[in-house]
Amino acid sequence: MHCFIVFIFLFISLPSCSSNDSAYKNLSIEEIAGRNTDQPIYRAKVPRYWIKKEFPKNESLEDTMKPICEFYIKDDQESIRISIHNFPSNKIEERIPPNAQVARWKSQFEKLDPLSITVIPQAFGGFAGLFFEGTGVLNGQEASMMGWSMQLSIEHYQNLCYAALPCTKHDLKQMRSDYTIKAVGTDRLVKKHKNEIVAFARSFELIHEIPTRS
Amino acid sequence: MKIIKLIYRFLGGIQFAIVLIASLAVTVVIGTFIESKTDSHLFAARFTYSNPLFRTLLFGFFINILFATLRRWPFKIRHIPFIITHIGLLMILGGTIIKSYFGVQGSMSISEGSGSDRIFLADTYVLQAEKRHPINQHILMRDHYVFNQNFFGELSFDEENGLLKPFPELSIKLLESYPNSYEKIETWIKGSQGFIEGFPPFKVYEIEAFESSEKLPISSQIHFSHSSNRQWNIMAFRTDHIKDIAERVYLQDLTVHIKDTRTGKSILQAKLNKGIKEQLKWDGGSAHLNLQLDFSRVTGLDLPFLKVYYSINGQKQTEQVDIALNGPKSLLNENKLTSYLGSSSFTIDLEREPVFLFIQDLQGDIHFFAFNEFGEIHAQSFRNDNLESYVVYDQGYGGYFTQVKVPSESQSRREKEFNVLHQIAYKMKEALKQDPSLSLPLLMLQEACQKAHVDFVNTFLAYLYLWDKSHSWHYNENLSLPSPMLEVFSYLDLNSLSIEEKKGCFWNCILFSAIENHLLQGKNLIDYLKKEHWPLIDELLKAKDSMLSNSEQIEEILSTLGAQVFSIASDLPDIEKFDFTNIKPEKKALLFSAYLRAHNIHYRNFIQTITPKLDAEFIVVESPITFIRKPIKPLNKLEDNLPSVVLELRSDEIKEKVAFTYDKFGTGLKLPVLNGKYLMRFQPRFIHIPYRIRLRDARQINYANSTQPYSFESDLLISDKRSGTSIETTISMNHVYETWDGYRFYLANISPPLENSVQRIQLVINYDPAKYFLTYPGAIILSLGILLLFWMRPYAKK
């Protein structure tokens, strides 16, 4: 009788065991503002030991060559620099295609190992684009680069043009922007932290849900 | 009393149970049979599981089990297992009955980055209506009118519903309904007429048999109020011979003008048709033309080209010119065989009356072609089952339109060439502002321009252009210079060159003049140089690159040869007697071109970096999108049927009869009705759930080192609207998410499966309100009861 009571207990309790979905105990949610706005536009899950570089509030970020945010991964004397840029546009036709960004990254290398190049399509968070990875000589030093060049789908872009969100027009324009995430560091370090960087990039999203037409 | 006792006994008795079980078995058999025959779960459900009779059976089971339990009163200890088992059964049945009334099964479609809290209930039928608030136009008023469906699938509509809705002024009457129908979009051509918004309808001609000699008729003419003030002919046909008709219309009344490139003098004017069928002949030569107008229903028009093959009297080397008929480089004559000499000897221009051509194929798709007055072609196809894009006016209240944009200010070939020169001039002037340093030949020319008081950049580019047109490796001195350039070259001081440079220029001009004659006689360049014992022949052979075309190889060899002449200039015969000062400006232009060649400066190098700018202004023509619907025979698989309804709508003084086809997912266009006062769509019913689901990422997981899918996953953010809490979770095909209150989320579909574009998922949401307090506990209690039935001491074997 006792055996069967134990058996019943096990029978009831076993199905309730399930894997825990949550895997982000060492991550924090970082909010990132757009260009020349205090309003956070993006958010991403960032490992707590990454160092975030804040820009002075009085510094203009109008120039799209300036990143909107940077993170650093420090490991002994080496570090990986992760920079995020966005590229606002007034019209959908003004957007820079992701493959042009990838071509620009390739051209930044003085020497690029063709066997190390990976370019694959990516889509997450409402954005679609390309992922680039390559190793070579950058600014006279051996380096690896991982980059994401992403842009909203046409439907999302148009919905954000006319969205009734609690945002200014400037902020809506920031939300519509294309963005790039670029991580540069030594090959050894980038390989070591590759999974983290990929997880960070794939967690990058707009804070506001993109509205849809029903 | 006796009767009540009898009924009580019967309801709790074995006979009633047997009747119920037998009825259930028959129902399940019928359902299985129907589903296997029709492949339609909906068909089976309508006769069985969703039928009120099935609910009656469930109630019957509930009553039977309840009364069977109550019949054991007064209860004893030995009844405990029995009672527990029956309580479990009653709880399960109770949960099932509650779920059938209050449970929900629906679907939700979300794309990455966005979210939703609405699910649609398949196989429900409502007319969604919306209008703008009369005072604040930004506020949308929306509601739905429910259609009822009977056992036979026929739809009915309770007109009284209208009085209870936010649109009491709107009256809706169901005139007809069809269980299955077919819907098609119509764009430019509707029936036997074509429509361009703002213009009268035009006739569409049917062409079945193909008579090549017959001239195709013009349907209409339209005139746009534009600066060009041009009139366009409209031609419209219904035929399956799309390519043939397009080619015929294009060639109809199209004139080709052949000019001498050097002088610009007109040589011949003829119909292009004639040049294709026969040869065009004139004193100096002949030409044969070939029109490539490749068209496919799937890919559309593929890079239309006009290829011209010239034979020139007294010259064995033929010439070939390719003229693109659309795109940024259209109309430019591209010399293919003798490009090393610049432009070809002859230039072709086209001329015709501009036409908009609409061709509807037998599938109903429309193929649009615009032929402008210079012979350029713009083409666009409109597939009615898959329009690439359309224009929405006033958020749908103003209707939906297809649109075509055609450049308004067409440019001739000459205007395009000048356009390129303007772009180069602009870039050069901007570059000179940044860095005014110039190479030696350009410094020399700049000095001469300053003396002649003319603009250096414009003069330089005009000279390069003229040199290119002279059809010669170096500038053809027989070609007269226009007057501003005459003055510039008269000032050009070639004496400032070093002795070696002067010899290099001089001997290059002599040598290349001879070489050109041989090349134009079709002789092999290397063989000629070998025959003439050219000392540096080995270097020239290295310059040959088998990847280049013959013309490009010759150019490469000639460039190297020219550089070689300069490099050995000091060893070449003296030219002291040659006066570099008192020579004709055309001679100076020739020698100067050799100097520019030595610095690799010539027209072809400049234009490679420039694409002619396309016109920024367009003529936009539109046509309203309409729908045609036809009732068709219903299918056995009910899920594949598309019902349609015809409604009479009335509001204020306006009455309208409108047909709607069922939009299965509620994502299609909403139709503007009653003069655009309302937008309506016939669709499934949408309900709100207390959770908002946001899709972050959807992905396909492949087997290692394979493209075979192993799993599909989605990262969701699920927010409880009541408590304001959110949870992140990943669901997959084998891993559902369940909330505390009975909502289950299943991942049904990801589209597209690969990350080439933003992905969309389909979630199936199931809600069982009684699951956690009736059904599951009932199952546990039932299991316990069954165990106790076998293991309690009163029943143990002695």
XYZ file of C-alpha atoms in Angstrom, chain B residues 90-685:
596
model
C -18.463 14.252 -12.556
C -15.660 16.790 -12.221
C -14.169 15.773 -15.577
C -17.558 15.932 -17.265
C -18.320 19.210 -15.573
C -15.021 20.615 -16.820
C -15.773 19.399 -20.334
C -19.241 20.958 -20.321
C -17.921 24.265 -18.987
C -15.173 24.243 -21.609
C -17.669 23.633 -24.385
C -19.594 26.739 -23.331
C -16.897 29.060 -22.050
C -13.691 27.693 -23.498
C -12.003 29.263 -26.462
C -9.770 28.011 -29.227
C -8.432 30.618 -31.540
C -5.380 31.703 -33.484
C -3.125 34.701 -33.390
C -0.702 35.906 -35.999
C 2.221 38.112 -34.902
C 5.279 39.374 -36.669
C 8.618 39.894 -34.955
C 8.797 43.159 -33.061
C 5.048 43.531 -32.724
C 2.424 42.113 -30.422
C -1.228 41.303 -30.106
C -3.931 40.498 -27.618
C -6.550 39.459 -30.170
C -7.298 35.991 -31.390
C -9.576 35.031 -34.214
C -12.051 32.218 -33.862
C -12.014 30.070 -36.962
C -15.339 29.245 -38.582
C -17.131 32.185 -37.072
C -18.609 34.851 -39.295
C -18.907 38.533 -38.553
C -19.054 41.730 -40.530
C -16.527 44.100 -39.017
C -17.487 47.705 -39.515
C -15.564 50.781 -38.548
C -15.873 54.482 -39.019
C -14.166 57.603 -37.763
C -15.520 59.544 -34.854
C -17.567 62.460 -36.199
C -15.720 65.007 -34.044
C -12.275 63.539 -33.448
C -11.312 61.860 -36.705
C -8.338 60.122 -35.077
C -10.641 57.958 -33.004
C -11.849 54.799 -34.690
C -15.243 53.372 -33.825
C -15.380 49.690 -34.538
C -17.710 46.802 -33.927
C -18.985 43.701 -35.573
C -22.264 42.271 -36.739
C -22.582 38.543 -36.099
C -23.783 36.035 -38.667
C -25.384 32.851 -37.453
C -24.767 29.563 -39.150
C -27.257 26.728 -39.095
C -26.660 22.986 -39.188
C -26.490 23.078 -42.992
C -23.933 25.870 -42.978
C -26.310 28.540 -44.186
C -25.660 32.023 -42.906
C -28.292 34.308 -41.495
C -28.147 37.734 -40.021
C -30.250 39.200 -37.281
C -31.084 42.667 -38.562
C -32.272 43.705 -35.127
C -28.622 43.603 -34.003
C -28.041 46.861 -35.786
C -30.115 48.783 -33.286
C -27.884 47.711 -30.384
C -24.611 48.669 -32.005
C -22.560 51.867 -32.028
C -23.834 52.510 -35.550
C -27.604 52.720 -35.010
C -27.834 54.789 -38.184
C -26.505 51.857 -40.206
C -29.018 49.295 -41.399
C -27.788 45.987 -42.809
C -29.904 43.456 -44.660
C -28.646 40.088 -45.859
C -29.815 39.632 -49.435
C -27.927 36.492 -50.463
C -25.305 34.162 -49.085
C -23.244 31.483 -50.773
C -21.366 28.702 -48.995
C -18.416 28.935 -51.389
C -17.203 31.561 -53.802
C -14.269 32.740 -55.793
C -12.845 36.249 -55.549
C -10.464 38.021 -57.864
C -8.919 41.457 -57.871
C -9.362 43.676 -60.908
C -6.985 46.517 -61.629
C -6.562 48.374 -64.937
C -8.951 46.323 -67.059
C -12.440 45.466 -65.902
C -14.527 43.550 -68.396
C -14.145 45.046 -71.831
C -12.935 48.437 -70.656
C -9.786 49.875 -69.232
C -9.702 52.490 -66.506
C -7.212 55.181 -65.643
C -8.332 57.378 -62.763
C -9.356 60.798 -63.962
C -9.841 59.774 -67.590
C -12.735 58.269 -69.541
C -12.722 54.456 -69.899
C -11.023 53.036 -72.998
C -11.800 50.013 -75.120
C -9.982 46.704 -74.711
C -9.567 44.697 -77.921
C -9.627 40.928 -77.930
C -6.880 39.335 -79.968
C -7.165 35.622 -80.512
C -5.637 35.014 -83.896
C -2.381 36.710 -84.668
C -2.312 38.759 -87.874
C 1.166 40.185 -88.164
C 0.393 42.573 -90.986
C -2.514 44.293 -89.316
C -1.920 47.592 -87.610
C -3.016 47.437 -83.989
C -5.689 49.955 -83.021
C -5.362 52.784 -80.540
C -8.029 52.781 -77.828
C -7.728 56.341 -76.663
C -5.394 59.265 -76.105
C -4.584 61.090 -72.905
C -2.876 64.315 -72.250
C -1.078 65.162 -69.016
C -0.775 68.711 -67.774
C 2.942 68.637 -67.501
C 5.747 70.869 -68.618
C 6.417 68.500 -71.512
C 2.758 68.805 -72.551
C 2.878 65.492 -74.336
C 0.020 63.319 -75.550
C 0.108 59.579 -74.998
C -1.729 56.956 -77.010
C -3.541 54.275 -75.018
C -3.673 50.766 -76.421
C -5.333 47.852 -74.622
C -5.672 44.191 -75.554
C -6.781 40.926 -74.099
C -4.582 38.122 -75.390
C -2.151 35.453 -74.334
C 0.443 36.575 -76.905
C 1.884 39.204 -74.603
C 5.435 39.358 -75.939
C 4.350 39.362 -79.546
C 1.791 42.111 -79.105
C 4.181 44.216 -77.032
C 6.816 43.874 -79.728
C 4.352 44.715 -82.475
C 3.121 47.814 -80.703
C 6.691 48.873 -79.961
C 7.757 48.523 -83.579
C 4.599 50.070 -84.898
C 5.453 53.594 -86.169
C 8.935 53.529 -84.601
C 11.512 55.372 -86.683
C 15.257 54.881 -86.490
C 17.641 57.758 -87.275
C 21.218 56.907 -88.186
C 23.788 59.706 -87.953
C 27.499 60.047 -88.571
C 28.960 60.187 -85.084
C 31.794 62.513 -86.004
C 29.810 65.149 -87.847
C 26.355 64.594 -86.376
C 25.011 64.563 -89.925
C 21.875 62.483 -90.552
C 22.530 59.585 -92.923
C 19.348 57.586 -92.917
C 15.840 57.561 -91.512
C 13.736 54.416 -91.730
C 11.213 52.275 -89.892
C 12.862 50.036 -87.316
C 10.773 47.164 -88.601
C 12.545 47.395 -91.929
C 15.964 47.346 -90.258
C 15.009 44.127 -88.499
C 13.564 42.335 -91.482
C 16.076 43.528 -94.077
C 19.236 45.599 -94.054
C 19.282 49.367 -94.044
C 21.680 50.592 -96.684
C 23.298 53.906 -97.437
C 26.309 55.067 -99.409
C 28.811 54.569 -96.634
C 27.594 51.214 -95.348
C 24.696 49.188 -94.066
C 23.116 48.157 -90.795
C 21.152 45.217 -89.557
C 19.079 45.601 -86.379
C 17.985 43.038 -83.829
C 15.414 43.818 -81.153
C 15.649 41.747 -77.967
C 12.424 42.053 -76.038
C 12.444 39.053 -73.697
C 9.336 38.852 -71.621
C 8.110 36.255 -69.179
C 4.877 36.226 -67.202
C 6.841 35.305 -64.105
C 9.865 37.615 -64.287
C 8.483 40.373 -66.527
C 10.569 42.262 -69.055
C 14.223 41.316 -69.065
C 16.687 44.085 -70.098
C 15.346 45.018 -73.527
C 18.065 45.754 -76.040
C 18.437 46.947 -79.587
C 21.544 45.511 -81.203
C 22.861 47.175 -84.331
C 25.427 45.541 -86.617
C 27.191 47.947 -88.986
C 29.143 47.142 -92.096
C 31.204 50.085 -93.300
C 32.374 50.407 -96.867
C 36.106 50.090 -97.219
C 36.439 48.604 -93.743
C 36.553 44.933 -92.960
C 36.061 45.357 -89.223
C 32.343 45.415 -88.514
C 30.896 47.361 -85.643
C 28.283 46.407 -83.132
C 26.347 48.805 -80.956
C 24.104 47.748 -78.096
C 21.395 50.147 -77.017
C 19.656 49.416 -73.719
C 15.994 50.360 -73.887
C 15.432 50.807 -70.179
C 17.395 51.561 -67.082
C 19.778 54.412 -66.250
C 21.975 53.788 -69.320
C 19.122 53.462 -71.799
C 19.486 54.923 -75.289
C 23.271 55.297 -74.908
C 25.014 53.680 -77.887
C 27.527 51.240 -76.423
C 30.285 50.329 -78.874
C 31.026 46.643 -78.391
C 33.615 45.668 -80.994
C 35.750 48.795 -81.413
C 35.323 50.457 -78.024
C 39.064 51.239 -77.990
C 38.290 53.859 -80.628
C 35.602 55.489 -78.493
C 32.082 55.791 -79.872
C 31.124 53.809 -82.941
C 31.180 55.410 -86.390
C 27.429 55.777 -86.453
C 24.886 56.759 -83.836
C 21.304 55.563 -83.650
C 18.356 57.456 -82.206
C 14.785 56.239 -82.019
C 11.606 58.195 -82.386
C 7.949 57.266 -81.937
C 4.644 58.477 -80.530
C 4.509 57.681 -76.827
C 2.195 54.832 -75.844
C 0.725 53.292 -72.716
C 0.007 49.675 -73.530
C -2.133 47.416 -71.338
C -2.290 43.700 -72.062
C -4.521 41.403 -70.047
C -3.655 37.726 -70.329
C -6.160 34.929 -70.058
C -5.439 34.510 -66.310
C -6.569 38.092 -65.827
C -3.138 39.498 -65.004
C -2.310 42.880 -66.493
C 1.003 43.690 -68.155
C 1.744 47.364 -68.594
C 4.249 48.842 -71.020
C 5.127 52.488 -71.567
C 7.056 53.377 -74.738
C 8.201 57.006 -74.645
C 8.977 59.190 -77.635
C 12.655 58.143 -77.644
C 11.864 54.446 -77.671
C 12.573 53.755 -74.001
C 10.538 50.979 -72.432
C 9.077 50.839 -68.965
C 7.243 47.667 -67.996
C 5.357 46.490 -64.969
C 3.122 43.507 -64.318
C 0.099 43.338 -62.040
C -0.649 39.841 -60.889
C -4.192 39.947 -59.575
C -3.667 37.161 -57.068
C -0.509 38.739 -55.727
C -0.249 42.495 -56.140
C 3.228 43.657 -55.137
C 1.962 46.940 -53.833
C -1.016 49.229 -53.947
C -1.891 52.738 -52.829
C -4.234 53.332 -49.926
C -6.049 56.648 -49.794
C -7.258 58.095 -46.536
C -6.500 54.878 -44.619
C -8.801 52.924 -46.908
C -11.797 55.262 -46.747
C -10.663 56.781 -50.044
C -10.234 53.398 -51.681
C -7.355 51.326 -52.993
C -5.489 51.881 -56.228
C -2.776 50.345 -58.334
C -0.200 52.765 -59.565
C 2.417 53.075 -62.232
C 5.119 55.753 -62.365
C 6.622 56.724 -65.678
C 9.382 59.362 -65.966
C 7.741 62.590 -67.038
C 10.612 64.363 -68.720
C 12.043 61.791 -71.096
C 15.600 62.473 -72.148
C 16.987 61.811 -75.564
C 20.292 60.020 -75.982
C 22.071 63.311 -76.487
C 20.489 64.820 -73.381
C 21.570 61.775 -71.357
C 25.143 62.116 -72.625
C 25.148 65.771 -71.616
C 23.611 64.788 -68.297
C 26.621 62.524 -67.708
C 28.986 65.352 -68.646
C 27.209 67.697 -66.231
C 27.596 65.160 -63.436
C 31.299 64.704 -64.186
C 31.748 68.481 -64.376
C 30.070 68.946 -61.023
C 32.201 66.265 -59.377
C 35.371 67.686 -60.901
C 34.605 71.232 -59.755
C 33.848 69.987 -56.244
C 37.072 67.967 -56.226
C 39.081 70.993 -57.391
C 37.693 73.051 -54.519
C 39.080 70.453 -52.090
C 42.344 69.889 -53.893
C 43.244 72.187 -56.773
C 46.336 70.181 -57.789
C 46.129 68.841 -61.342
C 48.220 66.481 -63.441
C 50.593 68.023 -65.970
C 48.394 67.747 -69.078
C 45.454 69.273 -67.255
C 47.583 72.071 -65.882
C 48.640 72.833 -69.455
C 45.023 72.904 -70.624
C 43.952 74.972 -67.648
C 46.561 77.568 -68.547
C 45.321 77.686 -72.128
C 41.715 78.062 -70.918
C 42.698 80.929 -68.669
C 44.301 82.681 -71.616
C 41.186 82.100 -73.727
C 38.932 83.179 -70.840
C 36.829 80.028 -70.935
C 35.864 77.642 -68.181
C 38.523 74.940 -67.827
C 36.346 72.018 -66.603
C 33.630 72.482 -69.223
C 36.158 72.883 -72.009
C 38.149 69.857 -70.926
C 35.070 67.654 -70.791
C 33.752 68.990 -74.098
C 37.109 68.121 -75.649
C 37.049 64.598 -74.210
C 33.510 64.141 -75.520
C 34.464 65.322 -78.977
C 37.551 63.107 -78.978
C 35.404 60.086 -78.067
C 33.045 60.906 -80.917
C 35.945 61.148 -83.342
C 36.146 57.323 -83.311
C 39.879 57.240 -82.995
C 42.482 56.234 -80.433
C 43.809 59.769 -80.505
C 41.824 62.810 -81.465
C 41.042 62.765 -85.185
C 42.690 65.882 -86.559
C 40.349 65.866 -89.560
C 37.522 66.750 -87.219
C 37.086 70.510 -86.872
C 37.129 71.943 -83.395
C 34.233 74.189 -82.363
C 35.170 77.848 -81.988
C 35.743 78.185 -78.199
C 38.039 75.157 -78.336
C 39.877 76.490 -81.364
C 41.012 79.431 -79.311
C 41.993 77.261 -76.350
C 44.136 74.971 -78.476
C 45.682 77.886 -80.235
C 46.923 78.966 -76.781
C 47.957 75.458 -75.765
C 51.710 75.487 -75.336
C 53.064 72.076 -76.315
C 56.586 73.492 -76.294
C 56.513 73.313 -72.522
C 56.761 69.510 -72.833
C 60.168 67.860 -72.502
C 61.898 66.502 -75.607
C 61.013 62.929 -74.643
C 57.379 63.839 -74.097
C 57.206 65.605 -77.446
C 58.754 62.610 -79.191
C 56.423 60.264 -77.299
C 53.366 62.231 -78.437
C 54.571 62.614 -82.000
C 55.579 59.006 -82.645
C 52.505 57.670 -80.835
C 50.304 59.613 -83.238
C 52.202 58.266 -86.269
C 52.270 54.693 -85.018
C 48.651 54.536 -83.943
C 47.399 56.063 -87.152
C 48.926 53.065 -88.984
C 47.707 50.597 -86.398
C 44.155 51.888 -86.601
C 44.053 51.334 -90.331
C 45.153 47.744 -89.848
C 42.652 47.127 -87.069
C 39.826 48.510 -89.185
C 40.850 46.045 -91.902
C 40.219 43.273 -89.414
C 43.914 42.381 -89.007
C 45.351 40.945 -85.854
C 47.220 43.541 -83.828
C 49.897 41.258 -82.382
C 50.587 39.714 -85.775
C 51.026 43.189 -87.213
C 53.427 44.268 -84.497
C 55.418 41.040 -84.857
C 55.636 41.633 -88.578
C 56.869 45.193 -87.917
C 59.465 43.719 -85.462
C 58.208 45.700 -82.517
C 60.997 45.206 -79.917
C 58.855 44.988 -76.816
C 56.347 42.460 -78.108
C 56.760 40.131 -75.102
C 55.466 42.787 -72.724
C 52.424 43.252 -74.922
C 51.676 39.545 -74.866
C 51.655 39.696 -71.075
C 49.081 42.474 -71.297
C 46.675 40.092 -73.043
C 44.068 38.852 -70.563
C 41.884 36.026 -71.748
C 39.123 37.095 -69.367
C 38.589 40.317 -71.318
C 36.597 40.651 -74.526
C 38.527 41.070 -77.770
C 37.877 44.810 -77.797
C 39.034 45.157 -74.195
C 42.180 43.127 -74.915
C 43.029 45.394 -77.837
C 42.527 48.424 -75.601
C 44.824 46.920 -72.987
C 47.505 46.201 -75.599
C 47.212 49.665 -77.159
C 47.542 51.336 -73.726
C 50.662 49.311 -73.009
C 52.026 50.040 -76.472
C 51.492 53.777 -75.993
C 53.293 53.654 -72.643
C 56.153 51.727 -74.264
C 56.565 54.430 -76.913
C 56.921 57.046 -74.193
C 59.359 54.891 -72.271
C 61.687 54.524 -75.280
C 61.075 58.066 -76.564
C 64.700 59.072 -76.065
C 65.746 56.336 -78.491
C 63.231 57.305 -81.152
C 64.200 59.470 -84.209
C 64.534 63.169 -83.571
C 61.720 65.521 -84.464
C 63.565 68.800 -84.188
C 62.144 70.029 -87.445
C 58.594 69.587 -86.250
C 57.142 72.884 -85.049
C 54.934 72.315 -82.011
C 53.895 75.949 -81.959
C 52.715 76.867 -85.421
C 50.447 73.967 -86.148
C 46.709 73.777 -86.596
C 44.687 73.652 -83.378
C 43.321 70.257 -84.565
C 46.891 68.951 -84.805
C 47.562 70.234 -81.303
C 44.380 68.510 -80.172
C 45.706 65.257 -81.702
C 49.110 65.551 -80.025
C 47.512 66.599 -76.746
C 45.279 63.527 -76.807
C 48.412 61.351 -77.040
C 49.750 63.160 -73.981
C 46.475 62.542 -72.127
C 46.612 58.854 -73.116
C 50.044 58.618 -71.527
C 48.391 59.783 -68.280
C 45.497 57.395 -68.854
C 43.065 60.256 -69.221
C 40.267 59.728 -71.701
C 36.499 59.908 -71.835
C 35.782 56.210 -71.179
C 37.650 56.333 -67.860
C 35.510 59.196 -66.627
C 32.100 57.876 -67.623
C 32.700 54.469 -66.030
C 32.212 56.107 -62.646
C 28.994 57.891 -63.577
C 25.452 56.633 -64.000
C 23.066 59.069 -65.680
C 20.633 60.361 -63.093
C 17.122 59.087 -63.556
C 14.367 61.617 -63.799
C 13.172 62.729 -60.383
C 9.708 63.597 -61.648
C 7.172 61.052 -62.774
C 3.826 60.800 -64.416
C 1.706 58.776 -62.004
C -1.284 56.898 -63.383
C -3.638 54.974 -61.151
C -6.561 52.654 -61.419
C -9.019 51.714 -58.655
C -8.822 48.174 -57.307
C -12.139 46.362 -57.471
C -13.201 42.811 -56.752
C -15.248 40.351 -58.722
C -16.878 37.453 -56.957
C -18.593 34.372 -58.273
C -20.424 31.693 -56.292
C -19.031 28.225 -56.953
C -19.895 24.698 -55.913
C -19.136 24.074 -52.232
C -16.310 21.689 -51.454
C -16.666 18.675 -49.177
C -13.732 19.932 -47.195
C -15.611 22.753 -45.525
C -12.422 24.417 -44.283
C -11.523 25.279 -47.882
C -14.809 26.990 -48.656
C -14.947 30.762 -48.889
C -18.480 31.884 -48.141
C -19.711 35.167 -49.492
C -22.626 37.414 -48.645
C -24.481 40.139 -50.495
C -25.704 42.865 -48.195
C -27.877 45.894 -48.577
C -26.382 48.707 -46.543
C -28.277 51.823 -45.723
C -27.215 54.912 -43.833
C -28.818 58.337 -43.915
C -30.043 58.722 -47.463
C -27.478 56.416 -49.062
C -28.206 52.813 -49.991
C -25.671 50.407 -51.406
C -25.609 46.744 -52.350
C -22.215 45.210 -51.590
C -20.789 41.714 -51.858
C -18.186 40.462 -49.392
C -16.092 37.327 -49.517
C -14.971 35.722 -46.289
C -11.475 36.760 -45.246
C -10.269 33.697 -43.333
C -7.625 35.454 -41.292
C -9.102 38.935 -41.131
C -5.987 40.495 -42.620
C -7.203 41.537 -46.063
C -8.439 44.882 -47.299
C -11.407 46.515 -45.655
C -13.810 47.830 -48.253
C -14.987 51.423 -48.166
C -18.794 51.527 -48.390
C -21.502 54.158 -48.427
C -19.282 56.779 -50.047
C -16.362 55.961 -47.820
C -18.207 56.538 -44.577
C -17.495 53.019 -43.279
C -14.872 50.357 -43.788
C -16.091 46.765 -43.691
C -14.689 43.310 -43.841
C -16.375 39.871 -43.662
C -14.110 37.881 -41.400
C -13.856 35.601 -38.378
C -14.725 36.970 -34.992
